């Protein structure tokens, strides 16, 4: 299956809005999905396939048995296989250029769905909800959301529109809106990352990482959430973080209430979610180091520190290059405690001390300032 088609199919099959529309629950969304597909043959074909696979996986309700789940999985697999067979038998098809091979991806998806239902008894427990947001691929306008992946760097700096900073570990990705709007800020993590969140109690910040949801107002913490890991772990460096399972019966309440609730973590505390059981536990730590990256044990306290050393510390911690004129700023030094503020807040304070300016472009920060012969006192 062509990679873009596979991603598109997976996104549709895990999109709550699409599933509801496909099941006939939202006829008012006909215009929305027809407009989304437009004249794009790939999208039209993928919608048709996704609807047929979902139709074959209709469930009977909260009292369904494991045998019924198994039957539905088998039915969905047969549907996927038949679709592939029909496509292969077409002599002339406008979709032939899509290189669509449905079997592998569709079989994998419905098998995982079946296993999840059988193992966790979601339907039998009567609290399966399609409207709870989670960290699955979703169909969104590319102009609205951004996804950043760190494939080869030890750490990679990611800036959010509210000024929050994310230090993304190697082989990890983060998905987030280009601009935060509405009552909450939400991002979706796959892998490991360190967060420094801009304080805003009126607009809580949510991180969705596998089955775990972390809710914060403004603080710094690490999350370890590899796709194949059996656990999701959160370690708090500063501030407070509230964590809960997305399967929690009170998940919607935790989201809507602006106050921190659920399991609250304070500095040097760690929470672990056992993914197979949705079980959360809390542990006290001697230090908040979880990912073994520099920023976790850096307190950003400087005393008459040459500015080049300050910038080198920031480069190492955030995985971003800082370009400045070493000759011009050679005599400058910094005395300050910058703490857990996001990188841009640190830059603003440093540039205020140096009477300089900064600009952030992709993976580089440029500092422009005038010579100085002394340092500013600690604030």
Short mmCIF file of C-alpha atoms in Angstrom, two decimals, residues 156-327:
data_model
loop_
_atom_site.label_atom_id
_atom_site.label_comp_id
_atom_site.label_asym_id
_atom_site.label_seq_id
_atom_site.Cartn_x
_atom_site.Cartn_y
_atom_site.Cartn_z
CA UNK A 156 15.32 18.68 19.21
CA UNK A 157 13.74 21.99 20.24
CA UNK A 158 10.07 22.53 19.41
CA UNK A 159 8.38 25.88 20.08
CA UNK A 160 4.61 26.15 20.54
CA UNK A 161 2.52 29.21 19.73
CA UNK A 162 2.06 30.09 23.42
CA UNK A 163 5.83 30.12 23.95
CA UNK A 164 5.95 26.70 25.61
CA UNK A 165 9.07 24.65 24.89
CA UNK A 166 9.33 20.96 24.09
CA UNK A 167 12.64 19.11 23.99
CA UNK A 168 11.92 16.13 21.77
CA UNK A 169 13.97 12.98 22.30
CA UNK A 170 15.40 11.02 19.37
CA UNK A 171 12.88 8.82 17.50
CA UNK A 172 9.94 10.75 18.94
CA UNK A 173 7.26 13.00 17.48
CA UNK A 174 4.86 15.67 18.71
CA UNK A 175 1.66 16.85 17.05
CA UNK A 176 0.10 20.21 17.96
CA UNK A 177 -2.06 23.04 16.58
CA UNK A 178 -0.21 25.90 14.95
CA UNK A 179 -2.22 28.27 17.13
CA UNK A 180 -3.92 27.41 20.42
CA UNK A 181 -7.54 28.48 20.61
CA UNK A 182 -10.45 27.60 22.83
CA UNK A 183 -10.45 26.73 26.54
CA UNK A 184 -7.56 24.20 26.46
CA UNK A 185 -4.17 23.61 24.86
CA UNK A 186 -3.63 20.08 23.56
CA UNK A 187 -0.64 18.22 22.09
CA UNK A 188 -0.13 14.57 21.12
CA UNK A 189 3.14 12.82 21.95
CA UNK A 190 4.60 9.62 20.55
CA UNK A 191 7.87 8.74 22.26
CA UNK A 192 9.81 10.74 24.85
CA UNK A 193 9.97 14.47 25.55
CA UNK A 194 10.65 17.14 28.17
CA UNK A 195 8.14 19.99 28.53
CA UNK A 196 8.38 23.57 29.82
CA UNK A 197 4.86 24.95 29.72
CA UNK A 198 3.94 28.62 29.73
CA UNK A 199 1.78 29.34 32.78
CA UNK A 200 -1.90 29.92 32.06
CA UNK A 201 -4.38 28.46 34.62
CA UNK A 202 -7.28 29.72 32.48
CA UNK A 203 -6.17 27.55 29.56
CA UNK A 204 -4.91 24.20 30.92
CA UNK A 205 -2.35 22.29 28.86
CA UNK A 206 -2.95 18.61 28.01
CA UNK A 207 -0.44 16.07 26.75
CA UNK A 208 -1.88 12.85 25.29
CA UNK A 209 0.71 10.05 25.39
CA UNK A 210 -0.58 6.60 24.52
CA UNK A 211 -3.21 5.82 27.18
CA UNK A 212 -2.09 8.57 29.55
CA UNK A 213 -3.25 12.18 29.78
CA UNK A 214 -1.15 14.80 31.59
CA UNK A 215 -2.79 18.07 32.59
CA UNK A 216 -0.71 21.10 33.57
CA UNK A 217 -1.04 24.85 34.05
CA UNK A 218 2.62 25.82 33.78
CA UNK A 219 5.52 23.65 34.87
CA UNK A 220 8.35 21.39 33.66
CA UNK A 221 8.26 17.61 33.39
CA UNK A 222 9.32 14.60 31.31
CA UNK A 223 7.19 11.93 29.65
CA UNK A 224 8.39 8.55 28.42
CA UNK A 225 5.80 7.03 26.08
CA UNK A 226 7.28 4.78 23.43
CA UNK A 227 4.68 3.01 21.30
CA UNK A 228 6.04 -0.44 22.19
CA UNK A 229 6.66 0.34 25.87
CA UNK A 230 4.45 -1.45 28.39
CA UNK A 231 4.36 1.66 30.59
CA UNK A 232 3.94 5.40 30.26
CA UNK A 233 5.99 7.36 32.80
CA UNK A 234 5.80 11.01 33.89
CA UNK A 235 8.45 12.68 36.07
CA UNK A 236 7.95 16.22 37.41
CA UNK A 237 10.85 18.64 37.69
CA UNK A 238 8.99 21.77 38.85
CA UNK A 239 5.38 22.73 39.49
CA UNK A 240 2.47 20.30 39.48
CA UNK A 241 1.12 17.84 36.94
CA UNK A 242 -2.19 15.97 37.11
CA UNK A 243 -2.27 12.60 35.33
CA UNK A 244 -5.05 10.17 34.51
CA UNK A 245 -5.84 7.36 32.11
CA UNK A 246 -7.88 8.31 29.06
CA UNK A 247 -9.99 5.27 30.01
CA UNK A 248 -10.86 6.80 33.40
CA UNK A 249 -14.60 7.20 33.94
CA UNK A 250 -13.93 10.77 35.14
CA UNK A 251 -11.71 11.68 32.17
CA UNK A 252 -14.23 14.15 30.76
CA UNK A 253 -14.61 15.78 34.18
CA UNK A 254 -10.84 16.11 34.58
CA UNK A 255 -10.67 17.78 31.19
CA UNK A 256 -13.47 20.26 31.73
CA UNK A 257 -12.51 21.39 35.24
CA UNK A 258 -9.75 24.02 35.13
CA UNK A 259 -8.39 22.94 38.51
CA UNK A 260 -5.80 20.18 38.74
CA UNK A 261 -7.45 16.89 39.68
CA UNK A 262 -6.88 13.14 39.35
CA UNK A 263 -3.42 11.98 40.49
CA UNK A 264 -1.40 15.13 41.23
CA UNK A 265 2.40 15.01 41.01
CA UNK A 266 4.73 17.54 42.63
CA UNK A 267 8.49 18.06 42.08
CA UNK A 268 10.55 14.88 42.26
CA UNK A 269 7.52 12.65 41.91
CA UNK A 270 6.85 10.13 39.18
CA UNK A 271 3.68 8.45 37.93
CA UNK A 272 3.63 5.17 36.02
CA UNK A 273 0.71 3.94 33.93
CA UNK A 274 0.58 0.19 33.29
CA UNK A 275 -0.88 0.25 29.79
CA UNK A 276 -2.39 -3.24 29.86
CA UNK A 277 -4.37 -2.50 33.04
CA UNK A 278 -4.84 1.29 32.88
CA UNK A 279 -3.32 1.28 36.37
CA UNK A 280 -1.62 4.40 37.76
CA UNK A 281 0.90 4.51 40.60
CA UNK A 282 2.95 7.33 42.16
CA UNK A 283 6.54 7.24 43.39
CA UNK A 284 8.86 9.72 45.15
CA UNK A 285 12.21 10.32 43.42
CA UNK A 286 15.59 11.59 44.53
CA UNK A 287 15.74 13.51 41.24
CA UNK A 288 13.35 14.01 38.30
CA UNK A 289 15.69 12.47 35.71
CA UNK A 290 13.73 10.15 33.42
CA UNK A 291 15.12 10.53 29.90
CA UNK A 292 18.78 11.18 30.81
CA UNK A 293 18.97 14.37 28.77
CA UNK A 294 20.84 17.53 29.91
CA UNK A 295 17.80 19.73 30.49
CA UNK A 296 16.45 17.45 33.21
CA UNK A 297 19.24 18.25 35.67
CA UNK A 298 20.05 21.79 34.53
CA UNK A 299 18.78 24.49 36.91
CA UNK A 300 19.95 27.39 34.71
CA UNK A 301 21.53 29.31 37.57
CA UNK A 302 24.39 31.54 36.46
CA UNK A 303 26.77 33.66 38.55
CA UNK A 304 29.03 36.00 36.63
CA UNK A 305 29.02 33.39 33.89
CA UNK A 306 30.53 34.38 30.52
CA UNK A 307 27.73 34.73 28.00
CA UNK A 308 29.31 32.18 25.67
CA UNK A 309 29.04 29.58 28.44
CA UNK A 310 25.41 30.52 29.03
CA UNK A 311 24.60 30.06 25.36
CA UNK A 312 26.48 26.77 25.23
CA UNK A 313 24.44 25.50 28.19
CA UNK A 314 21.21 26.47 26.41
CA UNK A 315 22.35 24.84 23.16
CA UNK A 316 23.12 21.58 24.93
CA UNK A 317 19.88 21.57 26.93
CA UNK A 318 17.49 22.43 24.10
CA UNK A 319 19.23 20.96 21.05
CA UNK A 320 19.27 24.24 19.18
CA UNK A 321 22.13 26.28 17.71
CA UNK A 322 22.66 29.83 19.03
CA UNK A 323 24.47 32.18 16.68
CA UNK A 324 26.04 35.30 18.22
CA UNK A 325 29.05 37.53 17.67
CA UNK A 326 31.64 36.16 20.07
CA UNK A 327 33.94 39.13 19.67
#
